[in-house]
Amino acid sequence: MERGAPFSHYQLPKSISELNLDQHSNNPTPMTSSVVVAGAGDKNNGIVVQQQPPCVAREQDQYMPIANVIRIMRKTLPSHAKISDDAKETIQECVSEYISFVTGEANERCQREQRKTITAEDILWAMSKLGFDNYVDPLTVFINRYREIETDRGSALRGEPPSLRQTYGGNGIGFHGPSHGLPPPGPYGYGMLDQSMVMGGGRYYQNGSSGQDESSVGGGSSSSINGMPAFDHYGQYK
Amino acid sequence: MENNNGNNQLPPKGNEQLKSFWSKEMEGNLDFKNHDLPITRIKKIMKYDPDVTMIASEAPILLSKACEMFIMDLTMRSWLHAQESKRVTLQKSNVDAAVAQTVIFDFLLDDDIEVKRESVAAAADPVAMPPIDDGELPPGMVIGTPVCCSLGIHQPQPQMQAWPGAWTSVSGEEEEARGKKGGDDGN
């Protein structure tokens, strides 16, 4: 069941659109095409004007950037091949249709299973159902490697707890200089709580917050870990 | 250079070349930060559907790779048609022919039919060089002939046998994907 022409719910100002384009500045191919169109074409200008689609959505946002599309096309074609402007625009439009086509099928599966979030598995399932079986195996390898890299980043964050422990232990001390009269494990117990929160969040975001007002060397970290519940009460009284 | 002028049957040859390209792509393209296609744009296009509410962060990343494969797939099939016409310039008619000749690209036919009629009308004025007739598979540019007639092509899909195994491995990652859903509620 093919869906109709997509209509836009999001109308962003041009500045944001330009920012989106600037984010992908690694774009050696200029937008102006230097390919001479063979024969009489509807558009002889080098400027790409998207007038064929009937929908009112923003022209710039409903298609993939044509420079990116052209770069991928050139990777497929031999070096001596040329591409007419009409062919570029047609494939550019086909890509948007492909995204909407696969997304619609994946979303139907989500709704059938009463879920709200479209996942990568839904996309893979949709492509298999729609006949793009050849794409599924390479994409499965791709997404698995992507997840491995994400997992490695998470484990890298877990390697930082020792330094974070000392840092947050230092935050617990509100006095200048170590005072031997106070129980040392108390502030470290408080630091442990903050540290666990940071560790949990580290899987998704790199929390760069580190309060290093005082750099104090804490030698009783292991004992504070064991006595966290007990010494937490002492932390409240300080 | 690729000489495919003697290629009568498109799907098997195209599949071989496509798989070769895909394997090369898998080896070379492991930079997940610099996507060839912008993720924000893909997300925006996905959300044109009013029924689409929430999208996991991995979905547009996966789609960016899928779109790259789609562009390569469609470009290569179009180029095969261009070579049949002895040309070094990929024309829109070659793209339309590839779309008409490939079953999995049926979802593009409604829009392309309209565009094709315009191109056919435009081609009527100048004397366009007719492409070489394959005999079995018409190029799709025949005036008056509905494109649906050429959709009798049925390609054997041996990949279906490997699909259950792939799905099983994907299912193993489902917990991780669900774990990331919580972080994506803000999208």
CSV table of C-alpha atoms in Angstrom, one decimal:
chain,number,residue,atom,x,y,z
A,1,MET,CA,0.0,0.0,0.0
A,2,GLU,CA,1.8,3.1,-1.2
A,3,ARG,CA,1.2,6.3,0.6
A,4,GLY,CA,0.3,9.6,-1.0
A,5,ALA,CA,2.5,12.6,-1.3
A,6,PRO,CA,4.0,13.5,2.0
A,7,PHE,CA,3.1,16.9,3.6
A,8,SER,CA,5.3,18.7,5.9
A,9,HIS,CA,4.6,19.3,9.6
A,10,TYR,CA,7.9,21.1,10.2
A,11,GLN,CA,8.6,24.5,8.7
A,12,LEU,CA,12.0,25.6,9.8
A,13,PRO,CA,13.5,29.1,9.1
A,14,LYS,CA,16.2,29.2,6.4
A,15,SER,CA,18.9,29.9,9.0
A,16,ILE,CA,18.3,26.5,10.6
A,17,SER,CA,18.2,24.9,7.1
A,18,GLU,CA,21.5,26.5,6.3
A,19,LEU,CA,22.9,25.2,9.6
A,20,ASN,CA,21.8,21.7,8.6
A,21,LEU,CA,23.8,22.1,5.4
A,22,ASP,CA,26.8,23.5,7.2
A,23,GLN,CA,26.9,20.5,9.4
A,24,HIS,CA,27.9,18.5,6.3
A,25,SER,CA,30.5,20.8,5.0
A,26,ASN,CA,32.7,17.8,3.9
A,27,ASN,CA,31.1,18.1,0.5
A,28,PRO,CA,33.6,18.6,-2.3
A,29,THR,CA,31.1,18.5,-5.1
A,30,PRO,CA,29.5,21.9,-5.7
A,31,MET,CA,25.8,22.2,-6.1
A,32,THR,CA,26.1,23.8,-9.5
A,33,SER,CA,26.4,21.0,-12.0
A,34,SER,CA,29.0,21.1,-14.7
A,35,VAL,CA,27.5,18.3,-16.8
A,36,VAL,CA,26.2,19.3,-20.2
A,37,VAL,CA,22.8,17.9,-20.8
A,38,ALA,CA,22.7,15.9,-24.0
A,39,GLY,CA,19.7,16.8,-26.2
A,40,ALA,CA,16.8,19.0,-25.3
A,41,GLY,CA,16.0,18.9,-21.6
A,42,ASP,CA,13.3,20.5,-19.6
A,43,LYS,CA,15.9,22.2,-17.4
A,44,ASN,CA,19.0,23.6,-19.2
A,45,ASN,CA,20.0,25.7,-16.2
A,46,GLY,CA,22.7,24.5,-13.9
A,47,ILE,CA,20.6,25.5,-10.9
A,48,VAL,CA,18.5,22.7,-9.6
A,49,VAL,CA,14.9,23.9,-9.2
A,50,GLN,CA,12.5,21.3,-7.8
A,51,GLN,CA,9.2,22.2,-9.3
A,52,GLN,CA,7.9,18.8,-10.3
A,53,PRO,CA,6.6,17.6,-7.0
A,54,PRO,CA,3.1,18.8,-6.4
A,55,CYS,CA,3.3,18.9,-2.6
A,56,VAL,CA,3.8,22.2,-0.8
A,57,ALA,CA,6.5,20.9,1.6
A,58,ARG,CA,9.8,22.8,1.7
A,59,GLU,CA,11.8,21.8,-1.3
A,60,GLN,CA,15.1,21.9,0.5
A,61,ASP,CA,13.9,19.6,3.3
A,62,GLN,CA,12.0,16.9,1.6
A,63,TYR,CA,14.9,15.6,-0.5
A,64,MET,CA,18.4,14.4,0.4
A,65,PRO,CA,21.1,16.9,-0.6
A,66,ILE,CA,21.7,16.4,-4.3
A,67,ALA,CA,25.5,16.7,-3.8
A,68,ASN,CA,25.5,13.8,-1.5
A,69,VAL,CA,23.4,11.8,-3.9
A,70,ILE,CA,25.7,12.6,-6.8
A,71,ARG,CA,28.8,11.6,-4.8
A,72,ILE,CA,27.3,8.2,-4.1
A,73,MET,CA,26.3,7.8,-7.7
A,74,ARG,CA,29.8,8.5,-8.9
A,75,LYS,CA,31.2,5.9,-6.5
A,76,THR,CA,29.1,3.4,-8.4
A,77,LEU,CA,29.8,4.5,-11.9
A,78,PRO,CA,33.0,4.3,-13.9
A,79,SER,CA,35.2,7.4,-13.9
A,80,HIS,CA,34.4,8.3,-17.5
A,81,ALA,CA,30.6,8.2,-16.9
A,82,LYS,CA,28.6,11.4,-17.0
A,83,ILE,CA,25.2,12.1,-15.3
A,84,SER,CA,22.5,14.3,-16.7
A,85,ASP,CA,20.8,16.7,-14.4
A,86,ASP,CA,17.4,15.0,-15.0
A,87,ALA,CA,18.9,11.7,-13.8
A,88,LYS,CA,20.3,13.3,-10.7
A,89,GLU,CA,17.0,14.8,-9.8
A,90,THR,CA,15.1,11.7,-10.5
A,91,ILE,CA,17.3,9.6,-8.2
A,92,GLN,CA,17.1,12.3,-5.6
A,93,GLU,CA,13.3,12.1,-5.6
A,94,CYS,CA,13.5,8.3,-5.6
A,95,VAL,CA,15.5,8.3,-2.4
A,96,SER,CA,12.9,10.3,-0.5
A,97,GLU,CA,10.2,8.0,-1.8
A,98,TYR,CA,12.3,5.1,-0.6
A,99,ILE,CA,12.6,6.5,2.9
A,100,SER,CA,8.9,7.2,3.2
A,101,PHE,CA,8.1,3.7,1.7
A,102,VAL,CA,10.2,1.8,4.2
A,103,THR,CA,9.2,4.1,7.1
A,104,GLY,CA,5.5,3.6,6.4
A,105,GLU,CA,5.9,-0.2,6.4
A,106,ALA,CA,8.0,-0.1,9.6
A,107,ASN,CA,5.5,2.1,11.3
A,108,GLU,CA,2.6,-0.2,10.5
A,109,ARG,CA,4.5,-3.0,12.2
A,110,CYS,CA,5.0,-0.8,15.3
A,111,GLN,CA,1.3,0.1,15.5
A,112,ARG,CA,0.3,-3.5,15.0
A,113,GLU,CA,2.5,-4.5,18.0
A,114,GLN,CA,1.3,-1.4,19.9
A,115,ARG,CA,4.7,0.2,20.1
A,116,LYS,CA,5.5,3.9,19.5
A,117,THR,CA,9.1,3.9,18.6
A,118,ILE,CA,10.4,2.8,15.2
A,119,THR,CA,13.6,0.8,15.8
A,120,ALA,CA,16.3,-0.4,13.5
A,121,GLU,CA,14.8,-3.9,13.6
A,122,ASP,CA,11.6,-2.5,12.3
A,123,ILE,CA,13.4,-0.9,9.4
A,124,LEU,CA,15.2,-4.2,8.6
A,125,TRP,CA,11.9,-6.1,8.8
A,126,ALA,CA,10.2,-3.6,6.5
A,127,MET,CA,12.9,-3.9,3.9
A,128,SER,CA,12.7,-7.6,3.9
A,129,LYS,CA,9.0,-7.5,3.5
A,130,LEU,CA,9.2,-5.0,0.7
A,131,GLY,CA,11.6,-7.1,-1.3
A,132,PHE,CA,14.9,-5.5,-0.4
A,133,ASP,CA,16.3,-8.8,0.9
A,134,ASN,CA,19.7,-8.1,-0.6
A,135,TYR,CA,20.1,-5.1,1.6
A,136,VAL,CA,19.3,-6.8,4.9
A,137,ASP,CA,22.5,-8.8,5.4
A,138,PRO,CA,24.9,-5.9,4.8
A,139,LEU,CA,22.8,-3.6,6.9
A,140,THR,CA,22.7,-6.2,9.8
A,141,VAL,CA,26.5,-6.3,9.7
A,142,PHE,CA,26.6,-2.5,9.6
A,143,ILE,CA,24.3,-1.9,12.6
A,144,ASN,CA,26.0,-4.6,14.6
A,145,ARG,CA,29.3,-2.9,14.1
A,146,TYR,CA,27.8,0.4,15.0
A,147,ARG,CA,26.5,-1.0,18.2
A,148,GLU,CA,29.9,-2.5,19.0
A,149,ILE,CA,31.5,0.9,18.7
A,150,GLU,CA,28.8,2.4,20.9
A,151,THR,CA,29.4,-0.3,23.5
A,152,ASP,CA,33.2,0.4,23.4
A,153,ARG,CA,32.5,4.0,24.1
A,154,GLY,CA,30.4,3.0,27.2
A,155,SER,CA,33.2,0.7,28.5
A,156,ALA,CA,35.7,3.5,28.0
A,157,LEU,CA,33.6,5.7,30.2
A,158,ARG,CA,33.5,2.9,32.8
A,159,GLY,CA,37.3,3.0,32.9
A,160,GLU,CA,37.2,6.5,34.4
A,161,PRO,CA,35.6,5.8,37.8
A,162,PRO,CA,38.8,6.0,39.8
A,163,SER,CA,39.6,9.5,38.8
A,164,LEU,CA,35.9,10.5,39.1
A,165,ARG,CA,35.8,9.0,42.5
A,166,GLN,CA,38.6,11.2,43.7
A,167,THR,CA,37.1,14.2,42.1
A,168,TYR,CA,33.7,13.8,43.7
A,169,GLY,CA,35.3,12.8,47.0
A,170,GLY,CA,37.0,16.2,46.9
A,171,ASN,CA,33.7,18.0,46.4
A,172,GLY,CA,32.3,16.5,49.6
A,173,ILE,CA,34.8,18.4,51.7
A,174,GLY,CA,33.5,21.9,52.4
A,175,PHE,CA,36.6,23.0,54.3
A,176,HIS,CA,40.0,24.2,53.2
A,177,GLY,CA,42.5,21.5,53.8
A,178,PRO,CA,42.0,18.1,55.3
A,179,SER,CA,40.8,18.0,58.8
A,180,HIS,CA,41.8,15.0,60.8
A,181,GLY,CA,39.1,15.6,63.3
A,182,LEU,CA,36.4,14.7,60.8
A,183,PRO,CA,35.6,11.1,59.7
A,184,PRO,CA,37.1,10.7,56.3
A,185,PRO,CA,34.7,8.1,54.8
A,186,GLY,CA,31.7,10.4,55.2
A,187,PRO,CA,32.3,12.8,52.3
A,188,TYR,CA,33.6,9.9,50.1
A,189,GLY,CA,30.3,8.1,50.6
A,190,TYR,CA,28.5,11.1,49.3
A,191,GLY,CA,30.8,11.3,46.4
A,192,MET,CA,30.0,7.7,45.6
A,193,LEU,CA,26.4,8.5,45.0
A,194,ASP,CA,27.2,11.2,42.5
A,195,GLN,CA,29.7,8.9,40.9
A,196,SER,CA,27.1,6.2,40.3
A,197,MET,CA,24.8,8.6,38.7
A,198,VAL,CA,27.5,9.8,36.4
A,199,MET,CA,28.4,6.2,35.5
A,200,GLY,CA,24.8,5.5,34.6
A,201,GLY,CA,24.5,8.5,32.4
A,202,GLY,CA,27.8,7.8,30.8
A,203,ARG,CA,26.3,5.1,28.6
A,204,TYR,CA,24.4,7.7,26.6
A,205,TYR,CA,26.1,11.0,27.2
A,206,GLN,CA,29.6,12.1,28.0
A,207,ASN,CA,29.1,14.2,31.1
A,208,GLY,CA,32.0,16.6,31.2
A,209,SER,CA,31.1,18.1,34.6
A,210,SER,CA,34.0,17.8,37.0
A,211,GLY,CA,34.3,20.0,40.0
A,212,GLN,CA,38.0,20.2,40.8
A,213,ASP,CA,37.9,23.1,43.3
A,214,GLU,CA,40.1,21.0,45.7
A,215,SER,CA,42.4,18.2,44.7
A,216,SER,CA,42.6,15.9,47.7
A,217,VAL,CA,44.1,12.5,47.8
A,218,GLY,CA,41.6,10.0,49.2
A,219,GLY,CA,43.1,6.8,50.5
A,220,GLY,CA,40.1,5.2,52.1
A,221,SER,CA,38.0,4.8,48.9
A,222,SER,CA,37.7,1.0,49.3
A,223,SER,CA,36.5,1.2,52.8
A,224,SER,CA,34.0,4.0,51.9
A,225,ILE,CA,32.5,1.8,49.2
A,226,ASN,CA,31.9,-1.0,51.8
A,227,GLY,CA,30.4,1.3,54.4
A,228,MET,CA,28.4,3.5,52.1
A,229,PRO,CA,25.0,3.1,53.7
A,230,ALA,CA,26.3,3.6,57.2
A,231,PHE,CA,28.5,6.6,56.5
A,232,ASP,CA,25.9,8.3,54.3
A,233,HIS,CA,24.1,9.3,57.5
A,234,TYR,CA,27.1,11.0,58.7
A,235,GLY,CA,27.3,12.9,55.4
A,236,GLN,CA,23.8,14.3,56.1
A,237,TYR,CA,24.9,15.9,59.3
A,238,LYS,CA,27.8,17.7,57.8
B,1,MET,CA,35.7,0.0,-17.4
B,2,GLU,CA,32.8,-2.4,-17.4
B,3,ASN,CA,31.8,-3.9,-20.7
B,4,ASN,CA,28.3,-5.2,-20.2
B,5,ASN,CA,27.0,-4.7,-23.8
B,6,GLY,CA,26.5,-8.4,-24.3
B,7,ASN,CA,24.5,-8.7,-21.1
B,8,ASN,CA,21.0,-9.9,-22.0
B,9,GLN,CA,19.7,-10.9,-18.6
B,10,LEU,CA,20.0,-8.0,-16.2
B,11,PRO,CA,19.2,-9.3,-12.7
B,12,PRO,CA,21.9,-11.9,-12.2
B,13,LYS,CA,24.8,-9.8,-13.5
B,14,GLY,CA,23.5,-6.8,-11.7
B,15,ASN,CA,23.2,-8.7,-8.5
B,16,GLU,CA,26.8,-9.9,-8.7
B,17,GLN,CA,28.1,-6.4,-9.3
B,18,LEU,CA,25.9,-5.0,-6.5
B,19,LYS,CA,27.1,-7.5,-4.0
B,20,SER,CA,30.7,-6.7,-5.0
B,21,PHE,CA,30.0,-3.0,-4.4
B,22,TRP,CA,28.3,-3.8,-1.1
B,23,SER,CA,31.2,-5.9,0.2
B,24,LYS,CA,33.6,-3.1,-0.7
B,25,GLU,CA,31.4,-0.6,1.1
B,26,MET,CA,31.3,-2.7,4.2
B,27,GLU,CA,35.0,-2.8,4.3
B,28,GLY,CA,35.7,0.9,3.7
B,29,ASN,CA,32.9,2.7,5.3
B,30,LEU,CA,33.1,2.3,9.1
B,31,ASP,CA,33.1,6.0,10.0
B,32,PHE,CA,29.8,6.3,11.8
B,33,LYS,CA,30.1,10.0,12.5
B,34,ASN,CA,30.5,11.3,9.0
B,35,HIS,CA,27.4,9.8,7.3
B,36,ASP,CA,27.2,10.2,3.5
B,37,LEU,CA,23.6,11.3,4.0
B,38,PRO,CA,22.6,13.7,6.7
B,39,ILE,CA,20.7,12.0,9.6
B,40,THR,CA,18.6,15.0,10.4
B,41,ARG,CA,17.2,15.2,6.9
B,42,ILE,CA,16.4,11.5,6.9
B,43,LYS,CA,14.6,11.9,10.2
B,44,LYS,CA,12.6,14.8,8.8
B,45,ILE,CA,11.5,12.8,5.8
B,46,MET,CA,10.5,9.9,8.1
B,47,LYS,CA,8.3,12.3,10.1
B,48,TYR,CA,6.4,13.5,7.1
B,49,ASP,CA,4.2,10.5,7.8
B,50,PRO,CA,1.7,11.8,10.5
B,51,ASP,CA,1.4,8.3,11.9
B,52,VAL,CA,5.1,8.2,12.7
B,53,THR,CA,5.5,9.4,16.3
B,54,MET,CA,8.9,8.3,17.8
B,55,ILE,CA,12.1,7.2,16.0
B,56,ALA,CA,14.9,5.4,17.7
B,57,SER,CA,18.3,6.9,17.1
B,58,GLU,CA,19.6,3.9,15.3
B,59,ALA,CA,16.8,3.9,12.7
B,60,PRO,CA,17.9,6.9,10.7
B,61,ILE,CA,21.5,5.8,10.9
B,62,LEU,CA,20.5,2.5,9.5
B,63,LEU,CA,18.4,4.2,6.8
B,64,SER,CA,21.3,6.4,5.8
B,65,LYS,CA,23.2,3.3,4.9
B,66,ALA,CA,20.2,1.7,3.3
B,67,CYS,CA,19.7,4.8,1.1
B,68,GLU,CA,23.3,4.7,0.1
B,69,MET,CA,22.8,1.1,-1.1
B,70,PHE,CA,19.6,2.1,-2.8
B,71,ILE,CA,21.3,4.9,-4.7
B,72,MET,CA,24.1,2.6,-5.7
B,73,ASP,CA,21.6,-0.1,-6.7
B,74,LEU,CA,19.4,2.2,-8.8
B,75,THR,CA,22.4,3.9,-10.3
B,76,MET,CA,24.1,0.7,-11.4
B,77,ARG,CA,20.9,-0.7,-13.0
B,78,SER,CA,20.4,2.6,-14.8
B,79,TRP,CA,24.0,2.6,-16.0
B,80,LEU,CA,23.4,-0.9,-17.5
B,81,HIS,CA,20.6,0.6,-19.6
B,82,ALA,CA,22.8,3.5,-20.6
B,83,GLN,CA,25.5,1.1,-21.8
B,84,GLU,CA,22.9,-0.7,-23.9
B,85,SER,CA,22.4,2.6,-25.7
B,86,LYS,CA,26.2,3.0,-26.2
B,87,ARG,CA,26.2,6.2,-24.1
B,88,VAL,CA,28.6,7.5,-21.5
B,89,THR,CA,26.0,9.9,-20.0
B,90,LEU,CA,23.4,8.5,-17.6
B,91,GLN,CA,20.0,9.8,-18.8
B,92,LYS,CA,16.7,10.1,-17.0
B,93,SER,CA,15.3,7.6,-19.4
B,94,ASN,CA,17.8,5.1,-18.2
B,95,VAL,CA,16.7,5.6,-14.6
B,96,ASP,CA,13.1,5.2,-15.6
B,97,ALA,CA,13.9,2.0,-17.5
B,98,ALA,CA,15.7,0.6,-14.4
B,99,VAL,CA,12.7,1.5,-12.2
B,100,ALA,CA,10.3,-0.1,-14.6
B,101,GLN,CA,12.4,-3.2,-15.0
B,102,THR,CA,13.0,-3.9,-11.3
B,103,VAL,CA,10.2,-5.3,-9.2
B,104,ILE,CA,11.4,-3.9,-5.9
B,105,PHE,CA,11.2,-0.4,-7.3
B,106,ASP,CA,7.5,-0.7,-8.0
B,107,PHE,CA,6.7,1.9,-5.3
B,108,LEU,CA,8.4,4.5,-7.6
B,109,LEU,CA,6.2,3.8,-10.6
B,110,ASP,CA,3.3,6.2,-9.8
B,111,ASP,CA,5.5,9.2,-9.7
B,112,ASP,CA,7.7,8.1,-12.5
B,113,ILE,CA,4.8,7.3,-14.8
B,114,GLU,CA,3.8,11.0,-14.7
B,115,VAL,CA,7.4,12.1,-15.2
B,116,LYS,CA,7.9,9.5,-17.9
B,117,ARG,CA,4.9,10.8,-19.9
B,118,GLU,CA,6.4,14.3,-19.8
B,119,SER,CA,9.7,13.0,-20.9
B,120,VAL,CA,8.1,11.0,-23.6
B,121,ALA,CA,6.2,14.1,-24.8
B,122,ALA,CA,9.5,16.0,-24.7
B,123,ALA,CA,11.3,13.3,-26.5
B,124,ALA,CA,8.6,13.4,-29.3
B,125,ASP,CA,9.8,16.8,-30.4
B,126,PRO,CA,13.5,16.0,-31.0
B,127,VAL,CA,14.3,12.8,-32.8
B,128,ALA,CA,15.6,10.7,-30.0
B,129,MET,CA,17.8,7.7,-30.7
B,130,PRO,CA,15.9,4.6,-29.8
B,131,PRO,CA,17.6,2.3,-27.4
B,132,ILE,CA,18.6,-1.2,-28.5
B,133,ASP,CA,15.7,-3.6,-28.0
B,134,ASP,CA,16.4,-6.5,-25.7
B,135,GLY,CA,13.6,-8.5,-27.1
B,136,GLU,CA,12.4,-9.9,-23.8
B,137,LEU,CA,12.6,-6.9,-21.6
B,138,PRO,CA,11.4,-3.6,-23.2
B,139,PRO,CA,13.3,-0.5,-22.0
B,140,GLY,CA,10.1,0.9,-20.6
B,141,MET,CA,10.0,3.9,-22.9
B,142,VAL,CA,7.5,2.6,-25.4
B,143,ILE,CA,4.8,5.2,-26.1
B,144,GLY,CA,1.3,4.0,-25.2
B,145,THR,CA,2.4,0.8,-23.6
B,146,PRO,CA,1.6,0.7,-19.9
B,147,VAL,CA,4.6,0.1,-17.7
B,148,CYS,CA,2.9,-2.5,-15.6
B,149,CYS,CA,3.1,-5.0,-18.5
B,150,SER,CA,6.8,-5.3,-18.0
B,151,LEU,CA,6.4,-6.1,-14.3
B,152,GLY,CA,6.2,-9.8,-14.9
B,153,ILE,CA,9.8,-10.2,-13.9
B,154,HIS,CA,10.3,-12.4,-11.0
B,155,GLN,CA,13.8,-12.6,-9.6
B,156,PRO,CA,14.8,-15.6,-7.5
B,157,GLN,CA,15.7,-14.5,-4.1
B,158,PRO,CA,18.0,-17.0,-2.4
B,159,GLN,CA,18.7,-14.5,0.3
B,160,MET,CA,15.4,-15.4,1.9
B,161,GLN,CA,16.9,-18.6,3.2
B,162,ALA,CA,19.5,-16.6,5.1
B,163,TRP,CA,17.0,-14.2,6.4
B,164,PRO,CA,15.8,-16.2,9.5
B,165,GLY,CA,19.3,-16.6,10.7
B,166,ALA,CA,19.9,-12.9,10.3
B,167,TRP,CA,16.7,-12.1,12.1
B,168,THR,CA,17.8,-14.4,15.0
B,169,SER,CA,21.0,-12.5,15.3
B,170,VAL,CA,19.1,-9.2,15.2
B,171,SER,CA,16.7,-10.5,17.9
B,172,GLY,CA,19.7,-11.0,20.1
B,173,GLU,CA,20.4,-7.3,19.9
B,174,GLU,CA,16.8,-6.4,20.7
B,175,GLU,CA,17.4,-5.8,24.4
B,176,GLU,CA,20.1,-3.4,23.6
B,177,ALA,CA,17.9,-1.5,21.2
B,178,ARG,CA,15.1,-1.4,23.8
B,179,GLY,CA,17.6,-0.1,26.3
B,180,LYS,CA,18.4,2.8,24.0
B,181,LYS,CA,14.7,3.6,23.5
B,182,GLY,CA,14.6,5.1,26.9
B,183,GLY,CA,17.2,7.6,25.9
B,184,ASP,CA,15.4,8.4,22.7
B,185,ASP,CA,12.1,9.6,24.3
B,186,GLY,CA,13.3,13.1,23.9
B,187,ASN,CA,13.5,12.9,20.1
